Amino acid sequence: MKLFNTLTQSLQEFVPLDDTVKIYVCGVTPYDTTHLGHAFTYLTFDTLMRYLEYTGHKVKYVQNVTDIDDDVIRKARELGMQWDELGNREIERFLDDTDSLNIRRPDVYARATDEIERIIELAQALVERGYAYVNEGCVFYDVKHDTEFGALAQSIGLNDYQSMLAIANERGNFPEDKRKRDPLDFVLWQAQAPGEPAWESPWGAGRPGWHVECSSMSMHYLGQQIDIHGGGADLTFPHHTCEIAQSEHYSGKAPFVRTWMHVGMVYQDGEKMSKSLGNLTLVRNLLKEYSADAIRIVLQNHHYRYPWECFPEDLKIAADTAQLFKQVRELIGPRLDGENTMLHNRFIAAMENDLNTPEALQLLKQSAREALDTRDKNLGAEVLRLTGILGLTA
RNA sequence: GGCGACGUAGCCAAGUGGUAAGGCACGGCUCUGCAAAAGCUGCACCAGCGGUUCGAGUCCGCUCGUCGCCUCCA
């Protein structure tokens, strides 16, 4: 199978390190509802996992939830809730929403707050090795000390350390700057602010920074080098760039991740769907009108790497496609006895080409129509078997 | 500003050097008592200019336009 690696900006033959494929995907910060963009990201990895299993791989899939973070604390205050109360509620909602879309849960759903001890250990090790420093109860990653910092950022156009530094300096208006040696430095551990939740550490009470939890959890649950690390394209920089720096200088092993996969953003009203703009299509609202299959089809009709906008018409078309597969089911019945090698091979070829689900679905739609026209039960059975790999339930 | 991506019919979109898929919308036809549904059918100077080539939507350069990233973000 060929997958596009963001780091090298090229399609590469995917070969797992050992007999279990290790996948880590950055999850949500649980302070708001699940929208179509989240669904696109997590459906992509659901589909990948199903396909890898179909082709005979064992898969271990870890997804994190950053349940302690500035946004969670802020939103909880706005709502007059405890931060963990809000987090628990939103985690439940997120899992409900993705369950409703028939997105399989990861093997490990890991919380940042369960990771505190190991995060501290990681931060401490980076201090000892000179990649991080302590100031006023905070620990910062020392970007200047790390000559390799930014390779992933470079892949999306931030060409080198110097330019990142120059840009950051231009806008040096961050309150943290006084405690940091360099504006690009990022927090591994931050000292407790009044009224905020905190954990004990060698540097006093505090809580983890944003990027460090994923390094820690990925290495803890999957090992120091993994096959695939994924997430939304907006995480490429700084989040994943920082993860590489932390992880590789902690473990002394590179690459931390063999294939970086980034999912394109979903748009609404011509702009990126985002919580701050409020232009959201919520999964739970869509589910009132459309089936899980229809929503999966809308998403899988787009290749995971490219941004797209969802129009109401696309949902109707997807609903028709879902209906088409149901008609095939009526023709075939519950047992899938026949097969069609030609369709099977073309489907596999599409999926092997960087998980090209739009092409795969196109093949299935054409074949479904043909099977209904000619009452070809072998072809129909093959269609249903393959829609099953895509996680459809017709 | 730096860097990156993209620009194919009204809309979505395939296409990775060899006569431009498909879908939606729209028009015509068939079938219908009418309509719907269904079926058939029609519908593209590939943003512009230049270059490489026997041949370019596809490769190279420039121009124009749209968008993204640059410590909120799936």
Coordinates of C-alpha atoms (C1' of nucleotides) in Angstrom, one line a residue:
Chain A
M1 CA 0.0 0.0 0.0
K2 CA 1.2 3.5 -0.8
L3 CA 0.7 6.3 1.7
F4 CA 1.6 9.9 1.5
N5 CA 4.1 11.0 4.1
T6 CA 3.8 14.6 5.1
L7 CA 7.4 14.7 6.2
T8 CA 8.8 13.6 2.9
Q9 CA 6.0 15.0 0.8
S10 CA 5.8 11.9 -1.2
L11 CA 4.0 8.6 -1.7
Q12 CA 5.8 5.8 0.0
E13 CA 5.3 2.1 0.1
F14 CA 3.9 1.3 3.5
V15 CA 5.8 -1.4 5.3
P16 CA 5.1 -1.9 9.1
L17 CA 8.0 -2.1 11.5
D18 CA 6.8 -5.5 12.8
D19 CA 3.7 -7.7 12.7
T20 CA 1.5 -5.1 14.5
V21 CA 0.8 -1.8 12.8
K22 CA 1.1 0.9 15.4
I23 CA -1.1 4.0 14.8
Y24 CA -1.5 7.0 17.0
V25 CA -4.0 9.7 16.1
C26 CA -4.4 13.1 17.8
G27 CA -7.8 13.3 19.3
V28 CA -9.9 16.2 20.4
T29 CA -9.7 18.7 23.3
P30 CA -13.0 17.9 25.0
Y31 CA -14.7 21.3 25.4
D32 CA -17.1 21.5 22.5
T33 CA -19.2 19.3 20.2
T34 CA -18.2 17.1 17.3
H35 CA -18.4 18.6 13.9
L36 CA -18.1 17.2 10.4
G37 CA -14.4 18.1 10.2
H38 CA -13.7 15.9 13.3
A39 CA -15.8 13.1 11.7
F40 CA -13.7 13.4 8.5
T41 CA -10.5 12.9 10.4
Y42 CA -11.6 10.1 12.6
L43 CA -13.4 8.3 9.8
T44 CA -10.2 8.4 7.7
F45 CA -8.3 6.5 10.3
D46 CA -11.3 4.2 11.0
T47 CA -11.3 3.3 7.3
L48 CA -7.5 2.9 7.2
M49 CA -7.7 0.5 10.2
R50 CA -10.5 -1.5 8.7
Y51 CA -8.6 -1.8 5.4
L52 CA -5.3 -2.7 7.0
E53 CA -7.1 -5.5 9.0
Y54 CA -8.8 -6.7 5.8
T55 CA -5.4 -7.0 4.2
G56 CA -4.2 -9.2 7.0
H57 CA -2.4 -6.7 9.4
K58 CA -2.8 -6.6 13.1
V59 CA -3.4 -3.1 14.2
K60 CA -2.9 -1.3 17.5
Y61 CA -4.6 2.1 17.4
V62 CA -4.2 4.7 20.1
Q63 CA -6.1 8.0 20.2
N64 CA -5.6 10.6 22.9
V65 CA -7.8 13.1 24.5
T66 CA -6.2 16.2 25.9
D67 CA -8.5 16.6 28.8
I68 CA -6.4 19.3 30.6
D69 CA -5.7 22.4 28.6
D70 CA -6.3 26.2 28.5
D71 CA -9.5 25.7 26.4
V72 CA -11.0 23.2 28.8
I73 CA -10.3 25.4 31.8
R74 CA -11.6 28.5 30.1
K75 CA -14.8 26.9 28.8
A76 CA -15.5 25.3 32.1
R77 CA -15.3 28.6 33.8
E78 CA -17.7 30.1 31.3
L79 CA -20.2 27.4 31.9
G80 CA -19.6 27.4 35.7
M81 CA -18.5 23.8 35.7
Q82 CA -15.5 21.9 37.0
W83 CA -12.9 21.4 34.3
D84 CA -13.0 17.6 34.7
E85 CA -16.8 17.6 34.7
L86 CA -16.9 19.4 31.4
G87 CA -14.1 17.1 30.0
N88 CA -16.0 13.9 31.0
R89 CA -19.2 15.2 29.5
E90 CA -17.6 16.2 26.2
I91 CA -15.6 12.9 26.0
E92 CA -18.9 11.0 26.3
R93 CA -20.5 13.1 23.6
F94 CA -17.6 12.7 21.3
L95 CA -17.6 8.9 21.7
D96 CA -21.4 8.9 21.2
D97 CA -21.1 10.9 18.0
T98 CA -18.4 8.7 16.5
D99 CA -20.1 5.5 17.7
S100 CA -23.2 6.7 15.8
L101 CA -21.1 7.0 12.6
N102 CA -20.0 3.4 13.1
I103 CA -16.4 4.7 13.7
R104 CA -14.7 2.0 15.7
R105 CA -13.2 3.0 19.0
P106 CA -9.4 2.9 19.2
D107 CA -7.8 0.1 21.2
V108 CA -6.6 2.6 23.7
Y109 CA -8.3 5.9 24.4
A110 CA -5.8 7.7 26.5
R111 CA -6.3 10.8 28.7
A112 CA -3.6 13.4 29.3
T113 CA -4.4 13.5 33.0
D114 CA -3.6 9.8 33.3
E115 CA -0.2 10.5 31.8
I116 CA 1.1 13.1 34.3
E117 CA 3.9 11.0 35.8
R118 CA 5.4 10.0 32.5
I119 CA 5.1 13.5 31.2
I120 CA 7.1 14.7 34.1
E121 CA 9.7 12.1 33.5
L122 CA 9.9 13.1 29.9
A123 CA 10.3 16.7 30.7
Q124 CA 12.9 15.9 33.3
A125 CA 14.9 13.8 30.9
L126 CA 14.9 16.6 28.3
V127 CA 16.2 19.1 31.0
E128 CA 19.0 16.7 31.9
R129 CA 20.0 16.3 28.2
G130 CA 20.0 20.1 27.7
Y131 CA 17.0 20.2 25.4
A132 CA 14.8 21.9 28.0
Y133 CA 15.3 24.4 30.8
V134 CA 13.4 25.4 34.0
N135 CA 12.3 28.9 34.8
E136 CA 9.9 30.0 37.5
G137 CA 8.3 26.6 37.9
C138 CA 7.9 26.1 34.2
V139 CA 9.8 23.8 31.9
F140 CA 10.4 25.0 28.3
Y141 CA 11.7 23.2 25.3
D142 CA 14.8 25.0 24.1
V143 CA 14.3 25.3 20.3
K144 CA 17.7 27.0 19.7
H145 CA 19.5 24.0 21.3
D146 CA 17.8 21.7 18.8
T147 CA 19.3 22.2 15.4
E148 CA 16.9 19.7 13.8
F149 CA 13.8 21.4 15.0
G150 CA 11.2 22.1 12.3
A151 CA 11.7 19.5 9.6
L152 CA 8.0 18.7 9.5
A153 CA 7.2 22.4 9.5
Q154 CA 9.5 22.8 6.6
S155 CA 7.5 20.2 4.7
I156 CA 4.4 22.5 4.7
G157 CA 6.3 25.6 3.8
L158 CA 8.0 26.9 6.9
N159 CA 11.4 26.5 5.4
D160 CA 13.8 26.6 8.3
Y161 CA 14.5 27.5 11.9
Q162 CA 15.7 31.0 11.0
S163 CA 12.5 31.9 9.2
M164 CA 10.3 30.5 12.0
L165 CA 12.4 32.5 14.5
A166 CA 12.2 35.7 12.5
I167 CA 8.5 35.5 12.1
A168 CA 8.0 34.7 15.8
N169 CA 10.2 37.6 16.7
E170 CA 8.2 40.0 14.5
R171 CA 5.2 39.2 16.6
G172 CA 6.8 38.8 20.0
N173 CA 3.7 39.7 21.9
F174 CA 3.3 36.6 24.0
P175 CA 3.1 37.0 27.7
E176 CA 5.2 33.8 28.1
D177 CA 8.1 35.5 26.4
K178 CA 9.6 36.8 29.6
R179 CA 10.1 33.4 31.0
K180 CA 11.3 31.9 27.7
R181 CA 14.7 32.2 26.2
D182 CA 13.3 32.3 22.7
P183 CA 9.9 33.1 21.4
L184 CA 9.7 29.8 19.7
D185 CA 10.3 27.8 22.8
F186 CA 7.2 25.9 24.0
V187 CA 6.0 24.7 27.3
L188 CA 6.5 21.2 28.6
W189 CA 5.3 21.9 32.1
Q190 CA 3.6 25.1 33.3
A191 CA 3.4 26.4 36.8
Q192 CA 0.1 26.6 38.4
A193 CA -1.9 29.8 37.9
P194 CA -4.2 30.9 40.6
G195 CA -7.4 28.8 40.6
E196 CA -6.2 26.3 38.1
P197 CA -6.0 22.5 38.5
A198 CA -2.5 21.3 39.2
W199 CA -0.3 18.3 39.9
E200 CA 2.8 18.0 42.0
S201 CA 6.1 18.0 40.1
P202 CA 9.9 18.5 40.8
W203 CA 9.3 22.1 39.8
G204 CA 6.3 22.7 42.0
A205 CA 2.6 22.5 41.3
G206 CA 1.6 22.8 37.7
R207 CA 0.2 21.0 34.6
P208 CA 1.5 19.7 31.3
G209 CA 2.0 21.9 28.2
W210 CA 0.0 21.2 25.1
H211 CA 2.4 19.1 22.9
V212 CA 4.1 16.9 25.4
E213 CA 1.2 14.6 26.3
C214 CA 1.1 13.1 22.8
S215 CA 4.8 12.4 22.8
S216 CA 4.5 10.7 26.1
M217 CA 1.4 8.7 25.3
S218 CA 2.6 7.6 21.9
M219 CA 5.8 6.3 23.3
H220 CA 4.1 4.7 26.3
Y221 CA 1.4 2.8 24.5
L222 CA 3.1 2.1 21.2
G223 CA 6.8 2.3 21.7
Q224 CA 9.5 4.9 20.8
Q225 CA 9.1 4.4 17.1
I226 CA 5.7 3.9 15.5
D227 CA 4.3 3.3 12.0
I228 CA 1.7 6.0 11.5
H229 CA 0.9 9.2 13.4
G230 CA -2.1 11.2 12.2
G231 CA -4.4 14.1 12.8
G232 CA -5.9 17.1 11.1
A233 CA -3.7 19.1 8.8
D234 CA -3.8 22.0 11.2
L235 CA -1.8 20.0 13.6
T236 CA 1.3 19.7 11.4
F237 CA 2.7 22.8 12.9
P238 CA 3.4 23.4 15.7
H239 CA 1.9 20.4 17.4
H240 CA 3.4 17.5 15.5
T241 CA 6.6 19.5 14.8
C242 CA 7.0 19.8 18.6
E243 CA 6.2 16.2 19.2
I244 CA 9.0 15.1 16.9
A245 CA 11.5 17.3 18.8
Q246 CA 10.4 16.0 22.2
S247 CA 10.2 12.4 21.4
E248 CA 13.3 12.0 19.3
H249 CA 15.5 13.8 21.9
Y250 CA 13.9 11.8 24.7
S251 CA 14.3 8.4 23.1
G252 CA 17.4 9.1 21.1
K253 CA 15.7 7.3 18.2
A254 CA 14.7 8.6 14.9
P255 CA 12.3 8.7 13.2
F256 CA 9.7 8.9 16.0
V257 CA 7.1 8.3 13.3
R258 CA 7.6 6.6 10.0
T259 CA 4.6 7.9 8.2
W260 CA 2.9 11.2 9.0
M261 CA -0.7 11.4 7.7
H262 CA -2.6 14.7 7.7
V263 CA -6.3 15.0 6.9
G264 CA -7.5 18.0 5.0
M265 CA -9.9 20.6 6.5
V266 CA -13.6 20.6 5.9
Y267 CA -15.1 24.0 4.9
Q268 CA -18.5 25.6 5.5
D269 CA -19.7 28.8 3.9
G270 CA -16.3 29.1 2.1
E271 CA -14.3 29.1 5.3
K272 CA -12.6 26.4 7.4
M273 CA -15.1 24.9 9.7
S274 CA -14.0 25.9 13.2
K275 CA -15.2 26.4 16.6
S276 CA -14.1 30.0 16.7
L277 CA -16.0 31.0 13.6
G278 CA -19.1 29.1 14.6
N279 CA -19.6 27.8 11.0
L280 CA -20.2 24.2 12.2
T281 CA -22.1 21.3 10.8
L282 CA -22.6 19.1 13.9
V283 CA -22.6 15.4 13.5
R284 CA -25.5 14.9 15.9
N285 CA -27.7 17.3 13.8
L286 CA -26.8 15.6 10.6
L287 CA -27.8 12.3 12.1
K288 CA -31.3 13.6 12.6
E289 CA -31.8 13.7 8.9
Y290 CA -29.2 11.3 7.4
S291 CA -28.1 7.7 8.1
A292 CA -24.6 6.9 9.3
D293 CA -24.0 5.3 6.0
A294 CA -25.0 8.4 4.1
I295 CA -22.7 10.6 6.2
R296 CA -19.8 8.1 5.8
I297 CA -20.3 8.1 2.1
V298 CA -20.2 11.9 1.9
L299 CA -16.9 11.9 3.8
Q300 CA -15.4 9.0 1.9
N301 CA -16.4 10.6 -1.4
H302 CA -13.5 13.0 -0.7
H303 CA -9.9 12.0 -0.6
Y304 CA -8.6 12.4 3.0
R305 CA -5.7 14.7 2.0
Y306 CA -7.6 17.4 0.3
P307 CA -9.8 20.2 1.7
W308 CA -13.4 20.3 0.6
E309 CA -16.7 22.0 1.4
C310 CA -19.8 20.1 2.2
F311 CA -23.0 21.2 0.4
P312 CA -26.5 20.0 1.3
E313 CA -26.8 18.5 -2.2
D314 CA -23.8 16.2 -1.5
L315 CA -25.6 14.7 1.4
K316 CA -28.7 14.0 -0.7
I317 CA -26.5 12.3 -3.3
A318 CA -24.8 10.3 -0.6
A319 CA -28.2 9.2 0.8
D320 CA -29.1 8.0 -2.7
T321 CA -25.9 6.0 -2.8
A322 CA -26.6 4.4 0.5
Q323 CA -30.1 3.5 -0.8
L324 CA -28.5 2.0 -3.9
F325 CA -26.4 -0.3 -1.7
K326 CA -29.5 -1.2 0.3
Q327 CA -31.2 -2.3 -2.9
V328 CA -28.3 -4.5 -3.7
R329 CA -28.8 -6.0 -0.2
E330 CA -32.4 -6.7 -1.0
L331 CA -31.3 -8.5 -4.2
I332 CA -28.6 -10.6 -2.5
G333 CA -30.0 -11.3 1.0
P334 CA -28.0 -11.7 4.2
R335 CA -25.5 -14.3 2.8
L336 CA -22.6 -13.2 0.6
D337 CA -22.0 -16.2 -1.5
G338 CA -20.7 -15.0 -4.8
E339 CA -17.7 -13.0 -5.8
N340 CA -16.3 -10.8 -8.6
T341 CA -12.6 -10.8 -8.9
M342 CA -12.4 -7.9 -11.4
L343 CA -14.3 -5.5 -9.0
H344 CA -12.3 -6.8 -6.0
N345 CA -9.0 -6.1 -7.7
R346 CA -10.0 -2.7 -8.9
F347 CA -11.2 -1.8 -5.4
I348 CA -8.0 -3.0 -3.8
A349 CA -5.9 -1.0 -6.3
A350 CA -7.9 2.2 -5.4
M351 CA -7.4 1.6 -1.7
E352 CA -3.7 0.8 -2.1
N353 CA -3.2 4.1 -3.8
D354 CA -3.1 6.3 -0.7
L355 CA -6.5 5.2 0.6
N356 CA -8.4 6.5 -2.5
T357 CA -11.9 6.0 -1.1
P358 CA -13.6 8.3 -3.7
E359 CA -12.4 6.1 -6.5
A360 CA -13.3 3.0 -4.5
L361 CA -16.9 4.3 -4.0
Q362 CA -17.2 5.2 -7.6
L363 CA -16.4 1.6 -8.6
L364 CA -18.9 0.3 -6.1
K365 CA -21.7 2.6 -7.3
Q366 CA -21.2 1.6 -10.9
S367 CA -21.0 -2.0 -10.0
A368 CA -24.1 -1.8 -7.8
R369 CA -26.1 -0.3 -10.7
E370 CA -24.9 -3.0 -13.0
A371 CA -25.7 -5.8 -10.5
L372 CA -29.2 -4.4 -10.1
D373 CA -29.7 -4.1 -13.9
T374 CA -28.4 -7.6 -14.7
R375 CA -29.4 -9.2 -11.4
D376 CA -25.8 -10.4 -11.2
K377 CA -25.7 -11.9 -7.7
N378 CA -21.9 -12.5 -7.8
L379 CA -21.3 -8.9 -8.5
G380 CA -23.8 -7.8 -5.9
A381 CA -22.3 -10.0 -3.2
E382 CA -18.8 -8.5 -4.0
V383 CA -20.2 -5.0 -3.8
L384 CA -21.6 -5.7 -0.4
R385 CA -18.5 -7.4 0.9
L386 CA -16.4 -4.3 -0.2
T387 CA -18.8 -1.7 1.2
G388 CA -18.4 -3.7 4.5
I389 CA -14.6 -2.9 4.3
L390 CA -15.6 0.8 4.1
G391 CA -17.6 0.3 7.3
L392 CA -21.0 0.7 5.6
T393 CA -23.8 -1.4 6.9
A394 CA -26.1 -1.9 3.9
Chain B
rG1 C1' 5.9 39.6 4.3
rG2 C1' 7.9 34.3 4.1
rC3 C1' 6.5 29.6 2.5
rG4 C1' 3.0 26.2 0.5
rA5 C1' -1.1 24.4 -2.2
rC6 C1' -4.9 24.9 -5.7
rG7 C1' -7.5 26.9 -10.5
rU8 C1' -11.2 21.0 -15.5
rA9 C1' -18.8 22.7 -18.0
rG10 C1' -24.0 26.5 -13.7
rC11 C1' -22.2 23.2 -9.2
rC12 C1' -19.2 18.9 -7.2
rA13 C1' -15.3 16.3 -9.5
rA14 C1' -11.9 12.1 -12.1
rG15 C1' -7.6 12.6 -14.6
rU16 C1' 0.4 11.4 -12.8
rG17 C1' 2.5 12.8 -21.6
rG18 C1' -1.4 9.8 -26.3
rU19 C1' -8.8 11.3 -29.0
rA20 C1' -11.6 15.3 -21.5
rA21 C1' -14.7 9.6 -16.4
rG22 C1' -18.8 10.2 -13.3
rG23 C1' -22.5 12.8 -10.4
rC24 C1' -26.0 17.0 -9.4
rA25 C1' -28.6 20.8 -12.0
rC26 C1' -30.5 22.1 -16.9
rG27 C1' -32.8 20.8 -22.1
rG28 C1' -34.9 17.0 -25.4
rC29 C1' -37.1 12.1 -26.0
rU30 C1' -39.5 7.3 -24.1
rC31 C1' -43.0 5.4 -20.8
rU32 C1' -47.2 7.4 -18.1
rG33 C1' -54.5 9.8 -18.2
rC34 C1' -51.3 14.1 -15.9
rA35 C1' -47.2 14.3 -12.8
rA36 C1' -43.5 11.9 -10.0
rA37 C1' -40.1 7.9 -10.5
rA38 C1' -37.3 5.3 -14.0
rG39 C1' -34.8 4.8 -18.8
rC40 C1' -32.5 7.0 -23.2
rU41 C1' -30.1 11.4 -24.8
rG42 C1' -27.7 16.4 -25.2
rC43 C1' -24.3 19.7 -22.7
rA44 C1' -16.0 21.6 -21.9
rC45 C1' -11.8 26.1 -26.7
rC46 C1' -9.2 22.0 -19.0
rA47 C1' -7.6 30.5 -15.6
rG48 C1' -4.1 33.3 -19.3
rC49 C1' 0.6 33.7 -21.9
rG50 C1' 5.1 31.4 -23.4
rG51 C1' 8.3 26.9 -23.5
rU52 C1' 9.8 21.4 -23.8
rU53 C1' 7.6 17.3 -27.0
rC54 C1' 5.6 13.8 -32.8
rG55 C1' 1.8 14.8 -29.1
rA56 C1' 0.4 18.8 -22.8
rG57 C1' -5.4 19.3 -18.5
rU58 C1' -1.0 16.4 -17.4
rC59 C1' 6.1 18.5 -17.6
rC60 C1' 8.9 23.7 -17.2
rG61 C1' 8.6 29.3 -16.7
rC62 C1' 5.9 33.7 -16.1
rU63 C1' 1.1 36.3 -15.1
rC64 C1' -3.6 36.6 -12.9
rG65 C1' -7.0 34.5 -9.2
rU66 C1' -8.5 31.6 -4.8
rC67 C1' -7.0 29.4 -0.4
rG68 C1' -3.8 27.6 3.6
rC69 C1' 0.2 27.8 7.5
rC70 C1' 3.2 31.2 10.4
rU71 C1' 2.5 28.7 19.0
rC72 C1' -6.8 28.6 19.3
rC73 C1' -7.8 24.5 15.9
rA74 C1' -9.5 17.5 13.6

